[in-house]
CSV table of C-alpha atoms in Angstrom, one decimal:
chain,number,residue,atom,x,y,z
A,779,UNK,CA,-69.5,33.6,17.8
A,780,UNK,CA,-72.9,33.8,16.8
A,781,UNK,CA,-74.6,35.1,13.8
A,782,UNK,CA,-75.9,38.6,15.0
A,783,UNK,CA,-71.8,38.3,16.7
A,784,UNK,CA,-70.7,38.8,13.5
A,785,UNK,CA,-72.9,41.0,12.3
A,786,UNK,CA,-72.3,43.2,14.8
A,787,UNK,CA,-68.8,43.1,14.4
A,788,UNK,CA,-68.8,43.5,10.8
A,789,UNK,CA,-71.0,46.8,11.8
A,790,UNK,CA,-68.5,47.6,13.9
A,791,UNK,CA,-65.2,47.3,11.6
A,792,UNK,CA,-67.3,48.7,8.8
A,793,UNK,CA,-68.1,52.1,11.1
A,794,UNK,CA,-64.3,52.3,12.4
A,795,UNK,CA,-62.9,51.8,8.9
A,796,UNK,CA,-65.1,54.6,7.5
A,797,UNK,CA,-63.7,56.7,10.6
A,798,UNK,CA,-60.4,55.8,9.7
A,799,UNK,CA,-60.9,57.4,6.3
A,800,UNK,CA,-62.7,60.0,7.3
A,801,UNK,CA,-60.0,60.9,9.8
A,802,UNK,CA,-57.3,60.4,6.8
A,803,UNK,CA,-59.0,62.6,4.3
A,804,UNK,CA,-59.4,65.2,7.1
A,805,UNK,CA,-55.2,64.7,8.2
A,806,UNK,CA,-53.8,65.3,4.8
A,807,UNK,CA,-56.7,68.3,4.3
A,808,UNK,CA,-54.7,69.9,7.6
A,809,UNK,CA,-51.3,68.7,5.9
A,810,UNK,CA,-52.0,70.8,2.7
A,811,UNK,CA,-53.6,73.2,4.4
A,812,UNK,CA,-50.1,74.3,7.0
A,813,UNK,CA,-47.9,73.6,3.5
A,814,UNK,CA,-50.1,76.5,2.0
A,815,UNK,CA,-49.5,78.5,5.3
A,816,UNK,CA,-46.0,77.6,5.1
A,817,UNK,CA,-45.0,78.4,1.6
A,818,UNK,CA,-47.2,81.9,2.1
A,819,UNK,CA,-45.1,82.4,5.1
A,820,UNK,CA,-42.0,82.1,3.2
A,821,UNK,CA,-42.9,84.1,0.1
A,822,UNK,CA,-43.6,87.0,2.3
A,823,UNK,CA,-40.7,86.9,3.9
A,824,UNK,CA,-39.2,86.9,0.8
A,825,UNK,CA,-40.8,89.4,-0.5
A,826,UNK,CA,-40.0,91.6,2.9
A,827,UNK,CA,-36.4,90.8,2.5
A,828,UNK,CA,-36.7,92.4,-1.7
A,829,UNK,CA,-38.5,95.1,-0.2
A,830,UNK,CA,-35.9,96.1,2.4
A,831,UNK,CA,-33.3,95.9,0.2
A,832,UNK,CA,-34.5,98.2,-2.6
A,833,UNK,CA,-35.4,100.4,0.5
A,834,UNK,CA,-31.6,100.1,0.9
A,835,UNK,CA,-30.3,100.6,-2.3
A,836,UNK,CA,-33.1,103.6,-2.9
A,837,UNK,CA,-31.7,105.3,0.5
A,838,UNK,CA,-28.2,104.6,-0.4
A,839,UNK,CA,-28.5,106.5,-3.9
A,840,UNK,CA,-30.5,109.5,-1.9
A,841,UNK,CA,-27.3,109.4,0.2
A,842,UNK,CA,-25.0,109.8,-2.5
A,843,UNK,CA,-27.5,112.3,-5.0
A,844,UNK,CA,-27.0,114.2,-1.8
A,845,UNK,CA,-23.7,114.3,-1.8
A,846,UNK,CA,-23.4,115.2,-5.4
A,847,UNK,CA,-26.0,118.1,-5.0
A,848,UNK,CA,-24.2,119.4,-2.1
């Protein structure tokens, strides 16, 4: 290998390990990005799940006020 051979392929690792990084910083970007979506997913399902039950509960005790009123 010549000179301007390795000079070249210097360039060329040089460029594909700065791609490599780039395309590393830009996977665990996506990574945190779905975890956020994830955990957002779950806390509003928990937070429908609360919210049907106290819908629940606050039928339930209409039920039985009604009863008592009747």
């Amino acid at each position: 290998m010549d000179f301007s051979s390795k000079e070249k392929s210097l360039a060329v690792d040089f460029e594909l390990d700065g791609f490599l990084k780039e395309l590393d910083l830009a996977l665990k970007q996506t990574v945190r990005d779905h975890e956020r979506e994830i955990n957002q997913m779950r806390l509003d399902n928990k937070v429908d799940e609360y919210r049907n039950s106290i819908e629940f509960i606050i039928c339930k005790a209409k039920r039985i006020l009604k009863n008592i009123e009747d």
